[in-house]
Amino acid sequence: MPHRGLKEMAAGGVFWAAIRTWGVQFGSLLVYVIMARLLGPADFGLIAMAAVYMDAIDRLVDSGFADAIVQRKELSDGHLDSAFWTSVALALAGILTTFLAAPLLARVLGEPRLVHVMWGLSVSVLFTALRSVQNGLLRRRLAFRALALRGITSVWIGGAVGIAMAFAGLGVWSLVGQQIARECVGVLVLWATSDWRPGLRATRAHLRELWQIAAPIMGSRLLLVGQRRASDFIIGGALGSVALGFFAVGQRIVTALTRMMVDSIAQVAFPTFARLQGDPDRLLAGYYRAMRYSALLAFPAFLGAAALAPEIVLVWLGERWAASVMVMQVLCVLGITWTAWEFNSAVLQAVGAVRIQLRLGLLGAL
C-alpha cells in the first residue's frame, strides 16, 4: 500500500478511535459516578472480587486470536472460522468452569454472595467469543468508525440498564446487569456493521498457524491481569469487599483517564505497525511518534489528576468515598508507566516478537 494511503488511513483511524475512546470513557465514567451515588462500596468491591477471576477467563476465551488476525500478512476464511469456533468452545468451557469454581473462590475470599454474582457475570464470556473475530477483522481493516459505533452505543445502553436497576434497588445486580447489557448490545452492533459470518471451514492447520502468534499474546495478557488484579485479590481477601470497593473506585477513575490519554493512538498503532512490519525504519519512526504524542498528553494529565484527586472524588462521588482519594493519587503516578507499556506491546506484537513480550510480561509479574 502506498505510504500516503496508509498515513491517511491511520489518521482517520486515530480520529475515530478518539471518538470511540472519549465517548466510551466519558459515558462509562458518568454512569460510574451515578451508580456510585446510588450504591455502596461493598457492591463495587464484590464486582471487583469477581473481576479477579472473570478477567482471566475473558482473556482465555479471546486467546489472542483477534490480535493474531490483525498481525498475519495472509488471512483466509479457514483462519477466521478456526478462531471463531475455538473461542465459542472455550467460552462454553469457561462458563462451566465458573459454575464449579465460584463456590471455592467465595470461600477463599470469605464472601458468600460472590457465588451468584460470578454465575451471573459468566454469561458475558459468551459475548467475548462472539465478538473476538469481528473485532479483529475491523481493526485489521482500520475500520475504527464501526468500532466507535459499537463502543459508544453499548456503553450508553448498558449504562441506562444499570442505572435503572440501581434505582429499582437491585444493588450489586445492577452492576451485573449493566455489564451483560453492554456486552450484548456490543455484539449486536458489531455483527450489524461487519459483513463476515462464520462458516465450517475450520481446520487444525489454520488454528495452529494462528496459535503460534495468539498463544504468547494470551500468556502476556494473563500475566498482566494477574499483575493488576493481584492487589484486588489481596485487598478483598484480607480487608473485605468494602475496602476493595474504595480501591476499585479510585482505580476506575485512573483507568478511564489512562484510556482517554492512550487508547486513541494505541488502538490504531498495532494494526498500523503490523502493516509496516516489513519496513523497520518507518515502523521505528511511527513508534517514536506515537510515544511522543501520548507522553505529551499523559504526563500533565496524570500529574494534574493526582493534584486534583480530593476535589474529583469528593465533588463527583461524595464524602463517603473519601478513602478513594489516596488510591487515585498513587495510581496516577503508576499510570505514566502504563502509557509507555501500551506501545511496547503494540510494536512487539506487530513484528511477531510475541515471545519477547511474554518474557517481559513474566518479568513484570515477578
C-alpha positions as a printed NumPy array, in Angstrom:
array([[  0.   ,   0.   ,   0.   ],
       [  1.374,   3.468,  -0.813],
       [  2.864,   5.431,   2.063],
       [  0.349,   8.269,   1.726],
       [ -2.599,   5.869,   1.692],
       [ -1.546,   4.166,   4.907],
       [ -0.838,   7.512,   6.551],
       [ -4.327,   8.767,   5.692],
       [ -5.939,   5.555,   6.912],
       [ -4.006,   5.737,  10.186],
       [ -5.007,   9.388,  10.684],
       [ -8.648,   8.517,  10.041],
       [ -8.312,   5.583,  12.418],
       [ -6.931,   7.843,  15.162],
       [ -9.855,  10.246,  14.665],
       [-12.494,   7.531,  15.024],
       [-10.557,   5.8  ,  17.788],
       [-10.556,   9.116,  19.656],
       [-14.317,   9.457,  19.146],
       [-14.773,   5.913,  20.439],
       [-12.399,   6.28 ,  23.381],
       [-13.757,   9.567,  24.639],
       [-17.376,   8.584,  24.015],
       [-16.935,   5.249,  25.806],
       [-14.862,   6.572,  28.696],
       [-16.988,   9.664,  29.254],
       [-20.143,   7.54 ,  29.181],
       [-18.629,   4.875,  31.442],
       [-17.38 ,   7.449,  33.933],
       [-20.702,   9.285,  34.016],
       [-22.548,   6.008,  34.621],
       [-19.973,   5.042,  37.256],
       [-20.44 ,   8.339,  39.125],
       [-24.236,   7.998,  39.116],
       [-24.109,   4.398,  40.292],
       [-21.501,   5.231,  42.961],
       [-24.023,   7.653,  44.442],
       [-26.756,   5.005,  44.359],
       [-24.718,   2.003,  45.533],
       [-22.187,   1.419,  48.303],
       [-18.5  ,   0.418,  48.468],
       [-19.435,  -3.196,  49.274],
       [-21.291,  -3.537,  45.94 ],
       [-18.34 ,  -2.259,  43.928],
       [-15.967,  -4.386,  45.986],
       [-17.98 ,  -7.506,  45.233],
       [-17.795,  -6.858,  41.493],
       [-14.043,  -6.223,  41.792],
       [-13.638,  -9.579,  43.556],
       [-15.458, -11.334,  40.725],
       [-13.348,  -9.461,  38.156],
       [-10.176, -11.071,  39.549],
       [-11.395, -14.366,  38.08 ],
       [-13.62 , -13.183,  35.234],
       [-10.88 , -11.09 ,  33.582],
       [ -8.645, -14.166,  33.378],
       [-11.442, -16.26 ,  31.845],
       [-12.144, -13.477,  29.36 ],
       [ -8.509, -13.479,  28.202],
       [ -8.549, -17.26 ,  27.844],
       [-11.67 , -17.145,  25.683],
       [-10.247, -14.47 ,  23.381],
       [ -6.928, -16.395,  23.36 ],
       [ -5.184, -13.603,  21.458],
       [ -6.954, -14.594,  18.235],
       [ -8.149, -11.052,  17.488],
       [ -4.574,  -9.762,  17.598],
       [ -3.319, -12.719,  15.562],
       [ -5.901, -11.844,  12.885],
       [ -4.577,  -8.279,  12.783],
       [ -0.933,  -9.36 ,  12.672],
       [ -0.993, -12.076,   9.969],
       [  0.086, -10.995,   6.493],
       [ -2.115, -13.632,   4.797],
       [ -5.551, -14.44 ,   6.167],
       [ -8.153, -16.934,   4.915],
       [-11.699, -17.897,   5.854],
       [-10.243, -21.025,   7.434],
       [ -8.276, -18.903,   9.904],
       [-11.359, -16.883,  10.829],
       [-13.626, -19.913,  11.276],
       [-10.984, -21.701,  13.334],
       [-10.624, -18.719,  15.646],
       [-14.383, -18.23 ,  15.983],
       [-15.385, -21.791,  16.822],
       [-12.423, -22.278,  19.152],
       [-13.437, -19.126,  21.039],
       [-17.051, -20.321,  21.311],
       [-15.912, -23.714,  22.634],
       [-13.631, -22.024,  25.159],
       [-16.487, -19.73 ,  26.24 ],
       [-18.797, -22.673,  26.971],
       [-15.989, -24.378,  28.875],
       [-15.344, -21.124,  30.76 ],
       [-18.993, -20.816,  31.812],
       [-18.997, -24.39 ,  33.103],
       [-15.695, -23.832,  34.936],
       [-17.072, -20.666,  36.526],
       [-20.074, -22.52 ,  37.903],
       [-17.696, -25.015,  39.509],
       [-15.049, -22.539,  40.682],
       [-17.323, -19.812,  42.119],
       [-18.067, -21.552,  45.462],
       [-14.363, -22.212,  46.032],
       [-13.327, -18.615,  45.301],
       [-16.148, -17.335,  47.518],
       [-14.826, -19.417,  50.426],
       [-11.247, -18.235,  49.853],
       [-12.315, -14.577,  49.88 ],
       [-14.894, -15.055,  52.636],
       [-17.764, -13.583,  50.604],
       [-20.75 , -15.965,  50.093],
       [-22.585, -13.504,  47.799],
       [-19.754, -13.839,  45.282],
       [-21.072, -17.201,  44.022],
       [-24.225, -15.91 ,  42.36 ],
       [-22.513, -12.746,  41.107],
       [-19.888, -14.841,  39.289],
       [-22.574, -17.11 ,  37.862],
       [-24.379, -14.062,  36.507],
       [-21.256, -12.479,  35.039],
       [-20.243, -15.73 ,  33.341],
       [-22.82 , -15.041,  30.611],
       [-20.638, -12.185,  29.337],
       [-17.899, -14.704,  28.449],
       [-20.012, -15.972,  25.544],
       [-20.284, -12.436,  24.175],
       [-16.482, -12.194,  24.242],
       [-16.307, -15.214,  21.938],
       [-18.961, -13.818,  19.591],
       [-17.153, -10.502,  19.095],
       [-13.5  , -11.565,  19.021],
       [-13.109, -12.34 ,  15.288],
       [-15.32 ,  -9.454,  14.184],
       [-13.293,  -7.086,  16.317],
       [-10.013,  -8.372,  14.901],
       [-11.207,  -8.023,  11.299],
       [-12.373,  -4.433,  11.767],
       [ -9.091,  -3.473,  13.436],
       [ -7.142,  -5.153,  10.627],
       [ -9.036,  -3.015,   8.112],
       [ -8.557,   0.103,  10.292],
       [-12.372,   0.336,  10.328],
       [-12.494,   2.265,  13.589],
       [-15.718,   4.043,  12.692],
       [-17.634,   0.787,  13.144],
       [-15.79 ,   0.086,  16.378],
       [-16.651,   3.578,  17.615],
       [-20.344,   2.964,  16.899],
       [-20.224,  -0.33 ,  18.742],
       [-18.376,   1.045,  21.773],
       [-20.449,   4.18 ,  22.301],
       [-23.83 ,   2.512,  21.712],
       [-23.082,  -0.383,  24.054],
       [-21.756,   1.731,  26.916],
       [-24.714,   4.124,  26.912],
       [-27.389,   1.438,  26.637],
       [-25.631,  -0.76 ,  29.197],
       [-25.325,   2.245,  31.498],
       [-29.026,   3.045,  31.17 ],
       [-29.897,  -0.547,  32.12 ],
       [-27.565,  -0.448,  35.135],
       [-28.864,   2.897,  36.406],
       [-32.48 ,   1.762,  36.041],
       [-31.709,  -1.391,  38.034],
       [-29.898,   0.658,  40.707],
       [-32.895,   2.984,  41.085],
       [-35.037,  -0.142,  41.45 ],
       [-32.961,  -1.113,  44.473],
       [-31.258,  -4.172,  42.958],
       [-27.874,  -3.34 ,  44.488],
       [-24.895,  -5.258,  43.119],
       [-27.101,  -6.882,  40.463],
       [-27.395,  -3.505,  38.742],
       [-23.625,  -3.703,  38.083],
       [-24.016,  -7.254,  36.764],
       [-26.936,  -6.219,  34.554],
       [-25.01 ,  -3.229,  33.241],
       [-22.09 ,  -5.393,  32.101],
       [-24.253,  -8.075,  30.472],
       [-26.39 ,  -5.484,  28.651],
       [-23.279,  -3.66 ,  27.457],
       [-21.68 ,  -6.804,  26.063],
       [-24.898,  -7.994,  24.418],
       [-25.537,  -4.664,  22.665],
       [-21.876,  -4.504,  21.613],
       [-22.103,  -7.884,  19.873],
       [-25.345,  -6.961,  18.085],
       [-23.907,  -3.688,  16.764],
       [-20.619,  -5.33 ,  15.768],
       [-22.355,  -8.052,  13.758],
       [-24.637,  -5.484,  12.128],
       [-21.654,  -3.425,  10.917],
       [-19.436,  -6.336,   9.786],
       [-20.029,  -8.422,   6.66 ],
       [-18.161, -11.53 ,   7.866],
       [-20.122, -14.546,   9.107],
       [-18.719, -17.832,  10.469],
       [-18.757, -20.956,   8.343],
       [-17.461, -24.521,   8.628],
       [-14.004, -24.057,   7.121],
       [-12.03 , -24.51 ,  10.343],
       [ -9.008, -26.814,  10.24 ],
       [ -6.255, -27.768,  12.644],
       [ -3.652, -26.323,  10.284],
       [ -5.32 , -22.9  ,  10.297],
       [ -5.726, -22.989,  14.061],
       [ -2.078, -23.964,  14.511],
       [ -0.91 , -21.024,  12.391],
       [ -2.96 , -18.569,  14.441],
       [ -1.964, -20.184,  17.714],
       [  1.743, -19.532,  17.086],
       [  1.017, -15.815,  17.4  ],
       [ -2.001, -15.953,  19.714],
       [ -0.588, -18.165,  22.492],
       [  2.22 , -15.825,  23.649],
       [ -0.16 , -12.841,  23.408],
       [ -2.682, -14.67 ,  25.587],
       [  0.07 , -15.561,  28.048],
       [  1.221, -11.941,  28.238],
       [ -2.305, -10.733,  28.877],
       [ -2.922, -13.32 ,  31.564],
       [  0.271, -12.181,  33.282],
       [ -0.897,  -8.573,  33.017],
       [ -4.279,  -9.499,  34.507],
       [ -2.516, -11.293,  37.345],
       [ -0.217,  -8.341,  37.899],
       [ -3.016,  -5.775,  38.004],
       [ -5.612,  -7.905,  39.769],
       [ -3.274,  -9.226,  42.465],
       [ -3.985,  -6.112,  44.526],
       [ -7.752,  -6.728,  44.234],
       [ -7.328, -10.326,  45.41 ],
       [ -5.137,  -9.337,  48.368],
       [ -7.306,  -6.403,  49.457],
       [-10.552,  -8.343,  49.03 ],
       [ -9.255, -11.403,  50.869],
       [ -7.521,  -9.54 ,  53.7  ],
       [ -9.68 ,  -6.441,  54.199],
       [-13.061,  -7.329,  52.694],
       [-15.366,  -6.016,  49.998],
       [-15.806,  -2.512,  51.483],
       [-12.059,  -1.746,  51.409],
       [-11.844,  -3.231,  47.92 ],
       [-14.744,  -1.01 ,  46.859],
       [-12.795,   2.121,  47.814],
       [ -9.762,   0.831,  45.932],
       [-11.811,  -0.163,  42.876],
       [-13.442,   3.258,  42.533],
       [-10.116,   5.116,  42.751],
       [ -8.629,   2.672,  40.271],
       [-11.577,   3.066,  37.881],
       [-11.123,   6.832,  37.624],
       [ -7.415,   6.444,  36.815],
       [ -8.171,   3.677,  34.296],
       [-10.644,   5.957,  32.493],
       [ -8.005,   8.703,  32.363],
       [ -5.427,   6.217,  31.039],
       [ -7.756,   5.044,  28.288],
       [ -8.576,   8.635,  27.272],
       [ -4.899,   9.56 ,  27.039],
       [ -3.604,   6.439,  25.314],
       [ -6.313,   4.458,  23.532],
       [ -6.946,   6.863,  20.66 ],
       [ -3.398,   6.301,  19.418],
       [ -2.74 ,   2.817,  20.811],
       [ -5.775,   1.219,  19.117],
       [ -4.543,   2.358,  15.723],
       [ -0.853,   1.793,  16.474],
       [ -0.955,  -2.014,  16.441],
       [ -2.695,  -2.566,  13.051],
       [ -0.643,   0.262,  11.535],
       [  2.61 ,  -1.16 ,  12.881],
       [  1.571,  -4.6  ,  11.585],
       [  1.333,  -3.192,   8.051],
       [  4.82 ,  -1.727,   8.444],
       [  6.477,  -4.885,   9.784],
       [  8.43 ,  -5.253,   6.539],
       [  9.779,  -1.675,   6.759],
       [ 11.722,  -1.341,  10.059],
       [ 12.721,   2.311,   9.549],
       [  9.145,   3.53 ,   9.115],
       [  7.977,   1.247,  11.921],
       [ 10.529,   2.688,  14.356],
       [  9.684,   6.251,  13.322],
       [  5.975,   5.542,  13.887],
       [  6.706,   4.025,  17.292],
       [  8.652,   7.098,  18.462],
       [  5.98 ,   9.431,  17.118],
       [  3.214,   7.562,  18.96 ],
       [  5.224,   7.636,  22.204],
       [  5.852,  11.388,  21.93 ],
       [  2.211,  12.276,  21.284],
       [  0.975,  10.088,  24.137],
       [  3.564,  11.41 ,  26.594],
       [  2.623,  14.959,  25.649],
       [ -0.948,  14.225,  26.727],
       [ -0.386,  11.758,  29.553],
       [  2.249,  13.364,  31.774],
       [  0.433,  16.652,  32.555],
       [ -2.945,  14.869,  32.685],
       [ -1.851,  12.302,  35.292],
       [  0.028,  14.818,  37.426],
       [ -2.924,  17.21 ,  37.3  ],
       [ -5.367,  14.442,  38.227],
       [ -3.202,  13.468,  41.216],
       [ -3.222,  17.072,  42.452],
       [ -6.997,  17.41 ,  41.958],
       [ -7.905,  13.959,  43.321],
       [ -9.608,  15.274,  46.505],
       [-11.869,  17.598,  44.532],
       [-12.622,  14.962,  41.866],
       [-13.601,  12.25 ,  44.348],
       [-15.433,  14.359,  46.925],
       [-17.368,  16.505,  44.428],
       [-18.238,  13.736,  41.966],
       [-18.835,  10.826,  44.317],
       [-19.476,  12.345,  47.743],
       [-17.876,  12.281,  51.19 ],
       [-18.374,   8.553,  51.757],
       [-15.789,   7.834,  49.029],
       [-13.034,   9.938,  50.674],
       [-10.87 ,   6.833,  51.19 ],
       [-10.506,   6.576,  47.407],
       [ -8.536,   9.841,  47.167],
       [ -5.119,   8.451,  48.109],
       [ -5.695,   5.378,  45.928],
       [ -6.28 ,   7.645,  42.959],
       [ -3.182,   9.754,  43.693],
       [ -0.83 ,   6.77 ,  43.898],
       [ -2.248,   5.119,  40.769],
       [ -1.921,   8.36 ,  38.782],
       [  1.853,   8.125,  39.232],
       [  1.814,   4.496,  38.03 ],
       [ -0.399,   5.472,  35.095],
       [  2.529,   7.272,  33.449],
       [  4.392,   3.951,  33.137],
       [  1.296,   2.188,  31.771],
       [  1.284,   4.675,  28.889],
       [  4.715,   3.537,  27.69 ],
       [  3.878,  -0.158,  28.025],
       [  0.898,   0.113,  25.661],
       [  3.166,   0.967,  22.724],
       [  5.876,  -1.506,  23.672],
       [  3.266,  -4.275,  23.432],
       [  1.878,  -2.936,  20.143],
       [  5.228,  -2.88 ,  18.352],
       [  6.331,  -6.295,  19.664],
       [  3.051,  -7.89 ,  18.514],
       [  3.224,  -6.119,  15.151],
       [  6.585,  -7.66 ,  14.25 ],
       [  5.655, -11.083,  15.617],
       [  8.019, -10.844,  18.623],
       [  5.295, -12.119,  20.922],
       [  7.603, -14.422,  22.873],
       [  9.723, -11.452,  23.881],
       [  6.531,  -9.738,  25.011],
       [  5.642, -12.822,  27.05 ],
       [  9.055, -12.831,  28.753],
       [  8.749,  -9.133,  29.583],
       [  5.271,  -9.791,  30.994],
       [  6.624, -12.583,  33.169],
       [  9.402, -10.327,  34.426],
       [  6.872,  -7.609,  35.225],
       [  4.588, -10.025,  37.059],
       [  7.506, -11.306,  39.166]])
